[in-house]
Short mmCIF file of C-alpha atoms in Angstrom, two decimals:
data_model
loop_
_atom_site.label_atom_id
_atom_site.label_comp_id
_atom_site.label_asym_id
_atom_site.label_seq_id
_atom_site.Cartn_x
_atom_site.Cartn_y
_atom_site.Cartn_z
CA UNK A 1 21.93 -125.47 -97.07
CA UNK A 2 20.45 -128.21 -98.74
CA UNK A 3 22.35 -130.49 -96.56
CA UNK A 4 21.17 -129.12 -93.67
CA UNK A 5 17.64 -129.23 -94.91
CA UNK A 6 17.86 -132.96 -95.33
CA UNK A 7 19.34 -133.63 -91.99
CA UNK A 8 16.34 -131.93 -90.49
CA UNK A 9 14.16 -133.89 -92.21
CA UNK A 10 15.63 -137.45 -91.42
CA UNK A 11 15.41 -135.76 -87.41
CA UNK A 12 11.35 -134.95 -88.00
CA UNK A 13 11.00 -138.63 -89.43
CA UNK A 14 12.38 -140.46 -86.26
CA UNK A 15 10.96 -138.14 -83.89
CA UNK A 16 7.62 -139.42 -85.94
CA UNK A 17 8.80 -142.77 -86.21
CA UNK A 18 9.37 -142.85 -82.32
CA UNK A 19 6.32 -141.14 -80.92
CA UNK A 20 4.02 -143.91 -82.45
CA UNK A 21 1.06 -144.72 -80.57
CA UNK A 22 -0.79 -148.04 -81.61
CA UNK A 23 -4.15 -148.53 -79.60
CA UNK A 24 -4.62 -152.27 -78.53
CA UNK A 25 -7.72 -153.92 -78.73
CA UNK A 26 -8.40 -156.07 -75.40
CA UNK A 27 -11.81 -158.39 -75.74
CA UNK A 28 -13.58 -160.14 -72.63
CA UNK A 29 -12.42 -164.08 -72.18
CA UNK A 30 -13.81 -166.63 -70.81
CA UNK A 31 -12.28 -169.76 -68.93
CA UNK A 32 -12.31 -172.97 -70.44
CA UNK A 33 -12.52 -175.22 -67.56
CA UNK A 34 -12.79 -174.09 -63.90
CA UNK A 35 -11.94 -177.21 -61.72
CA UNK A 36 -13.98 -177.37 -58.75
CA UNK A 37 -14.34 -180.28 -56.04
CA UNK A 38 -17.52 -179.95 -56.11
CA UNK A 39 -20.28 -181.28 -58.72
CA UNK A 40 -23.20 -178.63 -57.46
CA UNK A 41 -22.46 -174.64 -58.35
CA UNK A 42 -22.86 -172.52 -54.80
CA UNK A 43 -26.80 -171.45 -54.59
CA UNK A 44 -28.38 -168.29 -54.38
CA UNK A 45 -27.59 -164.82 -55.72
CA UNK A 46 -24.56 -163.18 -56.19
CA UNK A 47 -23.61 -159.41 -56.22
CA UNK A 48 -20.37 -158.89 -57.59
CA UNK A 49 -18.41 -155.72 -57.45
CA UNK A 50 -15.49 -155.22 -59.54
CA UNK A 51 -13.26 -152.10 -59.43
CA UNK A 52 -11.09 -152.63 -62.68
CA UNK A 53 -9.43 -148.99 -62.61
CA UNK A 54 -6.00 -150.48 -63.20
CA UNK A 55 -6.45 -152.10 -66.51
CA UNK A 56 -6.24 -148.94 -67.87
CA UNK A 57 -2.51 -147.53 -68.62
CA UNK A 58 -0.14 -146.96 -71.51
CA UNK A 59 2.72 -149.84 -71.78
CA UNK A 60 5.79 -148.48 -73.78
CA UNK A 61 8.31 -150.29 -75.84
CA UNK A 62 9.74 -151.12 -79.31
CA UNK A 63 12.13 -148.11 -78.67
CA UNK A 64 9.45 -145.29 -77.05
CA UNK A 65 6.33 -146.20 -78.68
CA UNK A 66 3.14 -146.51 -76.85
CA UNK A 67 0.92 -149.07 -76.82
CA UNK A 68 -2.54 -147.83 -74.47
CA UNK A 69 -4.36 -150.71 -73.03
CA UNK A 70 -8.08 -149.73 -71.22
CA UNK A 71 -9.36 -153.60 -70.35
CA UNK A 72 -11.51 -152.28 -68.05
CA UNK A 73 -14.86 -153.21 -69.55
CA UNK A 74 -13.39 -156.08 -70.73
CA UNK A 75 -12.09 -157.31 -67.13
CA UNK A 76 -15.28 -156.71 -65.45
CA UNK A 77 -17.62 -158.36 -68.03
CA UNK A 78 -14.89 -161.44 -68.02
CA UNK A 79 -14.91 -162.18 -64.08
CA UNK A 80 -19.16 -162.58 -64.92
CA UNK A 81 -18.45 -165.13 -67.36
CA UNK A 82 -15.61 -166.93 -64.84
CA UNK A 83 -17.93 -166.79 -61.85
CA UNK A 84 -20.79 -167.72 -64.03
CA UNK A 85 -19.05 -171.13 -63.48
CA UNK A 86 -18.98 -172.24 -60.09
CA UNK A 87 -22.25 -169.20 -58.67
CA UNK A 88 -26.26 -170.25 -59.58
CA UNK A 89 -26.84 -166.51 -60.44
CA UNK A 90 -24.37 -163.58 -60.18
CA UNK A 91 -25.51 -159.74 -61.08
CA UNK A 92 -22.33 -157.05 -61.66
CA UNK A 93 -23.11 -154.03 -59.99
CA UNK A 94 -21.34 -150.78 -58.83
CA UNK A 95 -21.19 -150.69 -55.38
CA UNK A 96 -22.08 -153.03 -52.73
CA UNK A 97 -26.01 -153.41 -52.06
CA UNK A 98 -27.87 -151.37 -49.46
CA UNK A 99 -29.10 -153.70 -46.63
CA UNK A 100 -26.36 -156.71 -47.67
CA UNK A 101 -25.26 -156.97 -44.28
CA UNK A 102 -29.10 -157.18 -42.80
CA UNK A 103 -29.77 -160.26 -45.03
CA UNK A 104 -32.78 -158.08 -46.79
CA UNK A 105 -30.88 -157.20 -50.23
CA UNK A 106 -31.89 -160.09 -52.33
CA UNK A 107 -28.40 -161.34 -52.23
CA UNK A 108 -27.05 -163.95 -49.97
CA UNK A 109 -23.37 -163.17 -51.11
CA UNK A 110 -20.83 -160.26 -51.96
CA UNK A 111 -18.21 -160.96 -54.02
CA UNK A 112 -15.68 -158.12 -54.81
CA UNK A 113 -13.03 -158.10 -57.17
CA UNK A 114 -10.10 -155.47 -57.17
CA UNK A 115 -7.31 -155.08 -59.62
CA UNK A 116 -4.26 -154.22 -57.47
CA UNK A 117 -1.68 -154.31 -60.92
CA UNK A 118 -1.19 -155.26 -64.21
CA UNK A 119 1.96 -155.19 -65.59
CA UNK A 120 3.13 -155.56 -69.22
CA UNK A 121 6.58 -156.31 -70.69
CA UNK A 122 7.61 -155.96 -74.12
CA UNK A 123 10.76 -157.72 -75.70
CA UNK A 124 11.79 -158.25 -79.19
CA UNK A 125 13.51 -161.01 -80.84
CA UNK A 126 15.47 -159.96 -83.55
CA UNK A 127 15.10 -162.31 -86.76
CA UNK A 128 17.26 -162.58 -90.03
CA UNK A 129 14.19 -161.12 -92.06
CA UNK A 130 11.99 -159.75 -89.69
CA UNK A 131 11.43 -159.95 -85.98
CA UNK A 132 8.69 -160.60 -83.47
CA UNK A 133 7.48 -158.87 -80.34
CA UNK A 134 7.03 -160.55 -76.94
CA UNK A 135 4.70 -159.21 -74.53
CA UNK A 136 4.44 -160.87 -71.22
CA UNK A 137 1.44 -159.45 -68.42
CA UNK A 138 0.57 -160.35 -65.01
CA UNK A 139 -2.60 -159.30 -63.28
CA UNK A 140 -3.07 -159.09 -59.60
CA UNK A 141 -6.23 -158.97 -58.28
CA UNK A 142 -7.67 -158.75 -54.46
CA UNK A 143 -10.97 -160.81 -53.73
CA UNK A 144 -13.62 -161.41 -51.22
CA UNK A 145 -16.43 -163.26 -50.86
CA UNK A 146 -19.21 -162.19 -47.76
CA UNK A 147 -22.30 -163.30 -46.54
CA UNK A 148 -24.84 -161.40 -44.43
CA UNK A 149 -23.28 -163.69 -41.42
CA UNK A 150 -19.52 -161.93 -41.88
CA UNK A 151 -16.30 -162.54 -44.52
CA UNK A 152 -15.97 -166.48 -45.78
CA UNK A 153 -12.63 -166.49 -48.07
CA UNK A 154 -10.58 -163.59 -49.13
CA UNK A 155 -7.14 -162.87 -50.15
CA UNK A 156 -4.57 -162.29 -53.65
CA UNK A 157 -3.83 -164.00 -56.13
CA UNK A 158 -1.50 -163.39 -60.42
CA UNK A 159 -1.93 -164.84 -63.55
CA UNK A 160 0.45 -164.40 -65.98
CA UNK A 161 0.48 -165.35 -69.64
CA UNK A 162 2.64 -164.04 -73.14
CA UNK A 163 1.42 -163.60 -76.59
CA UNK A 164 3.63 -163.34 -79.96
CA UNK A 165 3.27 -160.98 -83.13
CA UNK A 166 5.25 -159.53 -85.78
CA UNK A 167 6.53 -156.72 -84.74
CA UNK A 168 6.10 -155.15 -88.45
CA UNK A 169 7.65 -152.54 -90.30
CA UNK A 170 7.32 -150.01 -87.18
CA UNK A 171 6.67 -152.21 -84.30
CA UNK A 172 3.08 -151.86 -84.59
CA UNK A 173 2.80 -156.05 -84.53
CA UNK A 174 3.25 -154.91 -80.60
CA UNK A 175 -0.36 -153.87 -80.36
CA UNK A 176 -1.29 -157.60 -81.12
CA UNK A 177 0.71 -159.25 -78.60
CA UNK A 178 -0.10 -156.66 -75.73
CA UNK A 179 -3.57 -157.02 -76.02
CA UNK A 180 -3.29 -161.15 -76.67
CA UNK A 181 -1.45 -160.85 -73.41
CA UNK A 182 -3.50 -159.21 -71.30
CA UNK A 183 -6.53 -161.19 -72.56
CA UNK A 184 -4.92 -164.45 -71.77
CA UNK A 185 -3.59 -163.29 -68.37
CA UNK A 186 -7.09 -161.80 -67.96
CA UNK A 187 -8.27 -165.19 -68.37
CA UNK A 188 -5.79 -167.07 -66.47
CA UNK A 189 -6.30 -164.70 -63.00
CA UNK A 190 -10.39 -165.06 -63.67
CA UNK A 191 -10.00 -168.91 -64.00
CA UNK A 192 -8.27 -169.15 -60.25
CA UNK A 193 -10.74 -166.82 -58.98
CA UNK A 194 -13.41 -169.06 -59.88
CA UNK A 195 -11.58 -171.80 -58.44
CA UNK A 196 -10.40 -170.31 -55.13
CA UNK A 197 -14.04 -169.61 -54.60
CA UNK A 198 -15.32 -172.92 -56.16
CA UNK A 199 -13.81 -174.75 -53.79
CA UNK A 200 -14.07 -172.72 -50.70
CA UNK A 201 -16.04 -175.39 -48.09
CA UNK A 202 -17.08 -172.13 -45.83
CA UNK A 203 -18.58 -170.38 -48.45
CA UNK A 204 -20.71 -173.41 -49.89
CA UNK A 205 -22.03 -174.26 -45.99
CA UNK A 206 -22.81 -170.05 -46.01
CA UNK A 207 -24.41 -170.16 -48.89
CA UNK A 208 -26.48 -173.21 -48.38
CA UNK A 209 -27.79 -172.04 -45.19
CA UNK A 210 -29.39 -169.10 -46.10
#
C-alpha cells in the first residue's frame, strides 16, 4: 500500500511540475536609430491607430509549461515612441477620426498599425550543469499611412529577434527570454515601420501640402 501511495505522489508532483504557468513581463521599447533619407521629420499631425489584439496569447514549451505573453499595451505605446521619430506630432487613438477624409479632423494623416502574428519559439540547450532557454519571435504587422487626398504607402512587413535565459530549476528562466524576445522583435518591426514611412517621398509631398 505504501508503495502505491508513493507512486501516486511522484504522479501529482509531475502533473504539478508540468502544468507550470510563468507570466512574462513584456515592457514598451524604443528604437535606437531610425535611418531616414531625409534630415526634416514629415509635418503636421498624426492620428495613429493601432489594433494590437494579437500580442496577446500563451506560448508553451519547456515540456508543457505555459508562458502567457499580453504585449498589447506595450506594442501600442512602443509604435508612439518609433513614429515619434520620423512624424512632428503623432496622437494614439482608438479608431480613425470623424471627418479624416473631409480634411476637417485636425489631422492631415492616418496611420494604422495592425498586428497580423506573433509567433514565439522556445528551444533549450542542454548544458553539463545547467541549461538555457532560447526563445526566438517574429512579429508581423500590416500598415498604412492616408491623407485626406487618398492612401500614400501601405503594405507588411517581420521583425524577428531571440533572447537567452537560464532555464532554472523548472524552466521558469523561459519567462525571461520570451518576454526579452518579444520586446526586441517588438522593437525591431517598430524600427522598419518608422523607416518604411520615413522615407516614403509620397507621403512627405502629402504631408507638406496640406
Amino acid at each position: 500500500m505504501s508503495h502505491i501511495h508513493r507512486f501516486a505522489g511522484v504522479v501529482a508532483i509531475a502533473v504539478l511540475v508540468s502544468a507550470c504557468t510563468y507570466q512574462t513581463t513584456t515592457r514598451p521599447t524604443a528604437p535606437q536609430k531610425v535611418y531616414t533619407d531625409y534630415d526634416t521629420k514629415i509635418p503636421g499631425k498624426v492620428a495613429l491607430v493601432v489594433d494590437a489584439a494579437k500580442m496577446r496569447q500563451e506560448v508553451t514549451g519547456c515540456g508543457s509549461h505555459v508562458f502567457p505573453v499580453d504585449a498589447r499595451e506595450p506594442m501600442r505605446i512602443s509604435t508612439v515612441n518609433a513614429l515619434e521619430n520620423i512624424f512632428e506630432s503623432v496622437e494614439l487613438l482608438e479608431a480613425k477620426p470623424a471627418n479624416f477624409n473631409a480634411g476637417t479632423s485636425g489631422y492631415n494623416i492616418l496611420v494604422i498599425a495592425e498586428v497580423e502574428s506573433l509567433d514565439v519559439d522556445l528551444s533549450i540547450e542542454r548544458g553539463f550543469w545547467e541549461s538555457d532557454i532560447e526563445s526566438d519571435a517574429e512579429i508581423e504587422i500590416a500598415f498604412t499611412a492616408d491623407t485626406p487626398a487618398g492612401r500614400q504607402v501601405g503594405g507588411t512587413l517581420q521583425g524577428r529577434d531571440s533572447a537567452l535565459s537560464g532555464a532554472g530549476q523548472a524552466c521558469e528562466g523561459g519567462s525571461v527570454a520570451v518576454g526579452q524576445s518579444v520586446e526586441k522583435s517588438m522593437a525591431r518591426t517598430l524600427t522598419l515601420l518608422a523607416e518604411r514611412l520615413g522615407n516614403s517621398a509620397r507621403l512627405r509631398e502629402a504631408a507638406s501640402s496640406r
